[in-house]
Tab-separated table of C-alpha atoms in Angstrom:
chain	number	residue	atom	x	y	z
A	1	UNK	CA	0.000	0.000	0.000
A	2	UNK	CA	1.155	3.577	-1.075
A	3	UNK	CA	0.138	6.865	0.149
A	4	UNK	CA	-0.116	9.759	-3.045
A	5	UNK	CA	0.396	12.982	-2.799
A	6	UNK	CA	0.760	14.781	-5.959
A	7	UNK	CA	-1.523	14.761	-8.944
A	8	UNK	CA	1.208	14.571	-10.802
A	9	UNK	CA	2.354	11.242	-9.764
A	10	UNK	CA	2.411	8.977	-13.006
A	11	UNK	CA	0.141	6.472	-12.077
A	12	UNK	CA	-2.633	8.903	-11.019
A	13	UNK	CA	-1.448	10.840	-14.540
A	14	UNK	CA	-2.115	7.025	-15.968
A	15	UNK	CA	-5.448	6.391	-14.289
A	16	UNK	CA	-6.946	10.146	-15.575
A	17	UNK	CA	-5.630	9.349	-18.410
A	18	UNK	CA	-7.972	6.243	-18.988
A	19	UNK	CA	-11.298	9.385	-19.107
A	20	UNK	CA	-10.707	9.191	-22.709
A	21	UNK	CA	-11.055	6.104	-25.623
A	22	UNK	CA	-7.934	6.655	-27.105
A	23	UNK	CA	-5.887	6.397	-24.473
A	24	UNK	CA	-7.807	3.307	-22.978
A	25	UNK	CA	-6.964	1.580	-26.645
A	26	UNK	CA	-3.556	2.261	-26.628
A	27	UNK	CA	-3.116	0.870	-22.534
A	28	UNK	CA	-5.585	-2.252	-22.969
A	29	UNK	CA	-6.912	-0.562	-19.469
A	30	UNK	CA	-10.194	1.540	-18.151
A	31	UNK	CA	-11.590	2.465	-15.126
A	32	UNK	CA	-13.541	0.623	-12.743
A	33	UNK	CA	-15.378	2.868	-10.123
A	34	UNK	CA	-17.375	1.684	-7.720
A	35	UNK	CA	-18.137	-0.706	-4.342
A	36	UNK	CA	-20.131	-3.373	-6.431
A	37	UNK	CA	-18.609	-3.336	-9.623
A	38	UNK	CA	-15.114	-3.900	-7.867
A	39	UNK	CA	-16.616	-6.728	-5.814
A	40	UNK	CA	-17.940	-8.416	-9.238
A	41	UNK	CA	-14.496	-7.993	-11.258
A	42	UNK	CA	-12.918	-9.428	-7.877
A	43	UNK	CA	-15.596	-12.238	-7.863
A	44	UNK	CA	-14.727	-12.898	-11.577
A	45	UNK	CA	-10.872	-12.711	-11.611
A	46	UNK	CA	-11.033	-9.640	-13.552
A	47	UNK	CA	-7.448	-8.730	-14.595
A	48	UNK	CA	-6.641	-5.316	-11.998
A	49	UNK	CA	-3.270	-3.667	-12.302
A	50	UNK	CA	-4.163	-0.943	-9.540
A	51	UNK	CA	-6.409	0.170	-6.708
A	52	UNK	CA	-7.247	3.976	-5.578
A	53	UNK	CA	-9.344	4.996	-2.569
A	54	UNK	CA	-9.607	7.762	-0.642
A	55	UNK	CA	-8.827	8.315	3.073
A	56	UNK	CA	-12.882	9.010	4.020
A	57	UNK	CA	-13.314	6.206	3.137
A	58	UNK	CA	-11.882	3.369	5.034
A	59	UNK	CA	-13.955	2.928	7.715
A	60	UNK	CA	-16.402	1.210	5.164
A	61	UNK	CA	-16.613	-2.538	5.644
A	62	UNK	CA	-16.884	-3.466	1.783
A	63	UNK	CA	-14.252	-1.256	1.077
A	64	UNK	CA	-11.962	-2.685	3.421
A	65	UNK	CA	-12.680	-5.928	1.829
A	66	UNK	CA	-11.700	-5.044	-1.584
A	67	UNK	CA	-8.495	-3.437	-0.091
A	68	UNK	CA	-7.455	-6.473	1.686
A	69	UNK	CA	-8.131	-8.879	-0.964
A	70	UNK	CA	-6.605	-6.456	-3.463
A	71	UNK	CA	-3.295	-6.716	-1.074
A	72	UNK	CA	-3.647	-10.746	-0.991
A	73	UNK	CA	-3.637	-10.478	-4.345
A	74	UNK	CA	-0.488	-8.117	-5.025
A	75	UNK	CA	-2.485	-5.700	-6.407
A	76	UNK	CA	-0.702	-2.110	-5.713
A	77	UNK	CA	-3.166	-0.312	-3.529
A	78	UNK	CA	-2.875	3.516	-3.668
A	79	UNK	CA	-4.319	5.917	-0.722
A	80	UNK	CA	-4.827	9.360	-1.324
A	81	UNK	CA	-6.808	12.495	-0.064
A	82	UNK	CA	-10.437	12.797	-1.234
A	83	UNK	CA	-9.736	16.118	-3.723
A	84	UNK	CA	-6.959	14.328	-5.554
A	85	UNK	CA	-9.174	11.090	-5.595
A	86	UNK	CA	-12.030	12.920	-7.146
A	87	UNK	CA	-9.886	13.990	-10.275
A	88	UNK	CA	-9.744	10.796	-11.423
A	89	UNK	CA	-13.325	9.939	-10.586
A	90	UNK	CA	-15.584	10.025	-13.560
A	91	UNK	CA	-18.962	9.784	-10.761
A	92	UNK	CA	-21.151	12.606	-9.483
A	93	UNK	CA	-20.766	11.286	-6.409
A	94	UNK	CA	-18.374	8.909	-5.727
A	95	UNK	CA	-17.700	6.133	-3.165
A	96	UNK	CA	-14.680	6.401	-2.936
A	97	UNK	CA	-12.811	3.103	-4.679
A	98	UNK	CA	-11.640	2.735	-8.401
A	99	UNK	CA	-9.530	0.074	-9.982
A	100	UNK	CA	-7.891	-0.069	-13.560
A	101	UNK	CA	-8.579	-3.411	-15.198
A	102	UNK	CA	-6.734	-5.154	-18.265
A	103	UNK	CA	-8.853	-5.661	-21.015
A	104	UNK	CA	-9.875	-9.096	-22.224
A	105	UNK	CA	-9.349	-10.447	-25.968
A	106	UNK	CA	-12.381	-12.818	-27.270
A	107	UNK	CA	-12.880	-14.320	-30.716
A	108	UNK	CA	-15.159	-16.648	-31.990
A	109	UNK	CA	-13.374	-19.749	-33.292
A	110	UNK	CA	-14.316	-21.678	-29.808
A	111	UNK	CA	-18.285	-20.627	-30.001
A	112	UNK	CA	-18.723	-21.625	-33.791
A	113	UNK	CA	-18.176	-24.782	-32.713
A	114	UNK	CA	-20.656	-25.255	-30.327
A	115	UNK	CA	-24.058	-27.234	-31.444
A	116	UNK	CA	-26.221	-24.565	-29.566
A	117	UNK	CA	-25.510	-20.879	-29.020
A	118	UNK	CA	-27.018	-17.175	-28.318
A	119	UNK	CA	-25.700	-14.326	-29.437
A	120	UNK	CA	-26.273	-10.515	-29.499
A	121	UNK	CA	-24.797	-8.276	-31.848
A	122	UNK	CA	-24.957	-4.503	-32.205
A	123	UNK	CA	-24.413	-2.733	-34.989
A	124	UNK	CA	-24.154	1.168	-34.610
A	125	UNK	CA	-25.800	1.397	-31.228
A	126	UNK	CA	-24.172	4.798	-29.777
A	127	UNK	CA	-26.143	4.898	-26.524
A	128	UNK	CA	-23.834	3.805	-23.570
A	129	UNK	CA	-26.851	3.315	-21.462
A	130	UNK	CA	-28.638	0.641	-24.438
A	131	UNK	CA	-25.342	-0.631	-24.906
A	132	UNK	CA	-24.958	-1.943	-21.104
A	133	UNK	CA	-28.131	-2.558	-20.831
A	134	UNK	CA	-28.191	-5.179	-23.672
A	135	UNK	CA	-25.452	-6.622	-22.203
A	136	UNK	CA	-26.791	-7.318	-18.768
A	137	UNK	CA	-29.955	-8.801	-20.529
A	138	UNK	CA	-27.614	-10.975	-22.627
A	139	UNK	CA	-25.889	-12.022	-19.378
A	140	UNK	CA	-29.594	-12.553	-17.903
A	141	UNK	CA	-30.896	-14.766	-20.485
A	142	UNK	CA	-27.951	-16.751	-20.780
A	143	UNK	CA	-26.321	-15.915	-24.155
A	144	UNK	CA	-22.912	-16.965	-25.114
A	145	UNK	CA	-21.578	-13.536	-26.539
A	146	UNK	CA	-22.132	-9.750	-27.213
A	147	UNK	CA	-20.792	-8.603	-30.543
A	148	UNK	CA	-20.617	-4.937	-31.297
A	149	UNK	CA	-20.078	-3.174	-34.988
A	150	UNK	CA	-17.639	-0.118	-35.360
A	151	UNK	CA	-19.551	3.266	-34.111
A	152	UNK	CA	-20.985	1.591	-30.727
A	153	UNK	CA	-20.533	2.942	-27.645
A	154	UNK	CA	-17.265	2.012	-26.124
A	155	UNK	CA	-17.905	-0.512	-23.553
A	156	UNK	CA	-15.154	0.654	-21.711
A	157	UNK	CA	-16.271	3.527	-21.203
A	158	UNK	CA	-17.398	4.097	-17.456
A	159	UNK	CA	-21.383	5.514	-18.634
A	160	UNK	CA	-21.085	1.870	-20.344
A	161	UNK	CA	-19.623	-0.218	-17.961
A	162	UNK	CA	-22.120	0.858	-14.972
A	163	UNK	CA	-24.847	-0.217	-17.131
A	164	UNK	CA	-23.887	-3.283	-17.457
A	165	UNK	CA	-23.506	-3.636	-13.337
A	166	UNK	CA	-20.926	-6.176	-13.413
A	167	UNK	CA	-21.990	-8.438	-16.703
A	168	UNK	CA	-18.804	-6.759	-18.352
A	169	UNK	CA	-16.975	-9.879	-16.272
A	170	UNK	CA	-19.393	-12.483	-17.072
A	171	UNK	CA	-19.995	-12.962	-20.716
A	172	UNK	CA	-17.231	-12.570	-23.658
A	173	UNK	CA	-17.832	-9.038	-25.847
A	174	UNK	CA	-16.130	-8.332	-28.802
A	175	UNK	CA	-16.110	-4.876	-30.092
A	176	UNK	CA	-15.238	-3.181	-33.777
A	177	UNK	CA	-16.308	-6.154	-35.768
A	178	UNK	CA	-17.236	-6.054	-39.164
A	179	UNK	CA	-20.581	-7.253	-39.088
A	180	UNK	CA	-20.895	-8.576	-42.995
A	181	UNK	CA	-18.220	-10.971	-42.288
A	182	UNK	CA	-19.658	-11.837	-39.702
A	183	UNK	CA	-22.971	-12.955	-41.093
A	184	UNK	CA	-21.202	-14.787	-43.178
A	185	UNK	CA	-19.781	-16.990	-40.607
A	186	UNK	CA	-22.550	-17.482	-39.000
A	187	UNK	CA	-24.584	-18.534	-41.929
A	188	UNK	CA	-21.351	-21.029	-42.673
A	189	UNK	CA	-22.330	-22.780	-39.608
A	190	UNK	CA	-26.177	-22.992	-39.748
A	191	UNK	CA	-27.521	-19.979	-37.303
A	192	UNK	CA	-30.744	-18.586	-37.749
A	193	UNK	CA	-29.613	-14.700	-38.073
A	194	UNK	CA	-32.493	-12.257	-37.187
A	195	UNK	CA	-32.381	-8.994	-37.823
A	196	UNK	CA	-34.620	-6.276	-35.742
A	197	UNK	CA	-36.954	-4.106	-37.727
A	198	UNK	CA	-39.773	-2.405	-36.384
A	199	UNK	CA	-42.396	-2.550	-39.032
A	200	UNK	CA	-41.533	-5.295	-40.900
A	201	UNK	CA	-40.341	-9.436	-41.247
A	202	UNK	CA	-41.804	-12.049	-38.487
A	203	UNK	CA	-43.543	-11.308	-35.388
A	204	UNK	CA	-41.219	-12.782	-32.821
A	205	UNK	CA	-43.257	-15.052	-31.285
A	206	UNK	CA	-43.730	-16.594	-34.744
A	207	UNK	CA	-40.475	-17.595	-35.374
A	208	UNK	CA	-39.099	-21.251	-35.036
A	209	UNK	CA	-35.609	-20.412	-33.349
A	210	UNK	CA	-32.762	-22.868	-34.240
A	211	UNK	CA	-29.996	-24.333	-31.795
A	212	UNK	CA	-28.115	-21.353	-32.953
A	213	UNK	CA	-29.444	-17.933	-33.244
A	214	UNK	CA	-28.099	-14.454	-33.465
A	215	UNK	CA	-30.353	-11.233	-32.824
A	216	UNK	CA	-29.110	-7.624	-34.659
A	217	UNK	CA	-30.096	-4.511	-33.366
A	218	UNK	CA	-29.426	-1.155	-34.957
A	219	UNK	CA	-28.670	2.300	-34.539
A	220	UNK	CA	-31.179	4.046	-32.518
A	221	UNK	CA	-32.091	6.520	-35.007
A	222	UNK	CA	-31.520	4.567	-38.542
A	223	UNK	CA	-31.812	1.288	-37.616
A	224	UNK	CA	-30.039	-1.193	-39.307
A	225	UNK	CA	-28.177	-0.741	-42.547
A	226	UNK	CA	-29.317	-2.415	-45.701
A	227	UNK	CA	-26.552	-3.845	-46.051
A	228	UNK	CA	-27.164	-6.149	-42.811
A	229	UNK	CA	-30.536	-6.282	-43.175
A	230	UNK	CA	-30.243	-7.910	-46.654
A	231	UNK	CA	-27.451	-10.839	-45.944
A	232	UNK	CA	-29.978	-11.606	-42.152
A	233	UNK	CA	-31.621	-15.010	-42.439
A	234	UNK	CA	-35.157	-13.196	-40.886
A	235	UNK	CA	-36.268	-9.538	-40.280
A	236	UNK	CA	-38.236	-9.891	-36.931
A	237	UNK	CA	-40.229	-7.090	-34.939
A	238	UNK	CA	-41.986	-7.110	-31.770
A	239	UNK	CA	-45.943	-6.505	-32.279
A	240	UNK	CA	-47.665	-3.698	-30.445
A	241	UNK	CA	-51.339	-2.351	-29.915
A	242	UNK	CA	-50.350	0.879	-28.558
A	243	UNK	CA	-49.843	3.941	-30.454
A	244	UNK	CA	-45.631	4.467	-29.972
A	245	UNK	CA	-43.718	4.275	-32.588
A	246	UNK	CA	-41.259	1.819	-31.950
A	247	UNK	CA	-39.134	0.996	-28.614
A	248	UNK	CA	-35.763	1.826	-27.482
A	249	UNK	CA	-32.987	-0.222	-28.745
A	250	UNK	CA	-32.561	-1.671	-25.270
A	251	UNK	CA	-35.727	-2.607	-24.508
A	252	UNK	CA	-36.540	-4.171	-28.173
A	253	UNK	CA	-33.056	-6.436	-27.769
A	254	UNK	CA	-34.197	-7.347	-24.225
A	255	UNK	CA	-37.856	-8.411	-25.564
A	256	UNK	CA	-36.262	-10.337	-28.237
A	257	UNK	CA	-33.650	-12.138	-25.885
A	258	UNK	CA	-36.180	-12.872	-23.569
A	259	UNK	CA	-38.286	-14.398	-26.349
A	260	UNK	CA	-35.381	-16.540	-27.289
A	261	UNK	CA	-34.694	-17.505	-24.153
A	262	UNK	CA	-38.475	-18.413	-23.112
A	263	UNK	CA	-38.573	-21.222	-26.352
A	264	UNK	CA	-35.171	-22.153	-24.967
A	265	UNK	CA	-36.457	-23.338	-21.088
A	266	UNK	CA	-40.145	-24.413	-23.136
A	267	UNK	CA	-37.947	-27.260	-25.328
């Protein structure tokens, strides 16, 4: 355990540093802020490289958990005074504990060979709150992966990453992914690929899912692109009687997870 002063000591330089995407690409790192999503990374062997907290804090029983396992662990633990904490906090009110975690590398070639599998994929979805909430419904209903296109939120990012309360360490995401390719692979090994659209294609409930299905979202504002929606096996939507439009990208991938998921427990 170390005791920092200055705010500009490099590792606290590193840690605000890891505010912005590019810099998080070029470490591998983020920030993890935050009593329960610490304890889940911890529960999950997330990869951390440091721990901050500030001196207020430590009479708190959870925090003095994470600390100790932290030091169990090796994990450099860092102590500082709550103004210097609070410039590397990215929360409106804090509680007083942040980490930086590794990122983790997934591909595919291990899931395409499963005979059953869910998947999630997200092409163009900029919101960081749909984006980590899709995730944690993913997590809920039991898929196998989250696959995002180029233009989605960053799920690093911390607005992201607190969305997803914790599912960021449970289920294998892989960003930037070009999503034609993609397709293609999955239609290689025999998954039904169903594309969201809100006025058009299958109801959902309609649909006779396969062993191995993958459900595409779009942009909030545009949708899909043509491009997708041409090479997906299905265009589904989600029937309504009321007079909105069409839902929020979050709740129409949860609705159509859930569906998947409900014919999955029914077999």
């Amino acid at each position: 355990m170390k005791i920092i002063t200055s705010s500009q000591n490099k590792v606290i330089k590193h840690a605000k540093s890891l505010q912005f995407k590019k810099y998080r690409d070029a470490a591998g790192e983020y920030l993890l802020e935050g009593i329960k999503l610490l304890q889940e990374a911890i529960k999950y062997d997330a990869d951390i490289s440091h721990i901050f907290y500030h001196d207020e804090v430590l009479g708190n029983p959870d925090i003095q958990d994470i600390i100790d396992t932290c030091i169990e662990r090796k994990i450099p633990v860092y102590e500082m005074e709550e103004k210097l904490f609070l410039d590397i906090s990215e929360t409106k009110t804090s509680q007083g504990v942040i980490a930086i975690g590794k990122k983790r590398d997934y591909d595919m070639t291990s899931l395409i060979k499963q005979k059953c599998f869910n998947i999630v994929m997200l092409e163009e979805v900029q919101d960081p709150g749909n984006v980590g909430t899709i995730i944690r419904t993913a997590d809920a209903c039991g898929f196998d992966m989250a696959i995002l296109s180029k233009g989605c939120a960053d799920i690093y990012s911390g607005k992201t990453i607190r969305s997803t309360m914790g599912s960021l360490f449970h289920m294998p995401i892989i960003p930037d992914m070009d999503f034609e390719h993609m397709l293609g692979i999955l239609e290689s090994v025999g998954a039904l690929t169903l594309a969201a659209a809100p006025h058009d294609g299958m109801p959902c409930y309609d649909i006779r899912y396969k062993d191995k299905n993958a459900i595409i979202v779009g942009n909030e504002s545009k949708g899909l692109t043509g491009a997708v929606m041409d090479k997906a096996s299905l265009k589904v939507n989600i029937p309504m009687i009321g007079r909105a439009e069409s839902l929020n990208a979050g709740v129409a991938a949860s609705i159509l997870m859930y569906e998947i998921m409900r014919h999955r427990l029914a077999r």
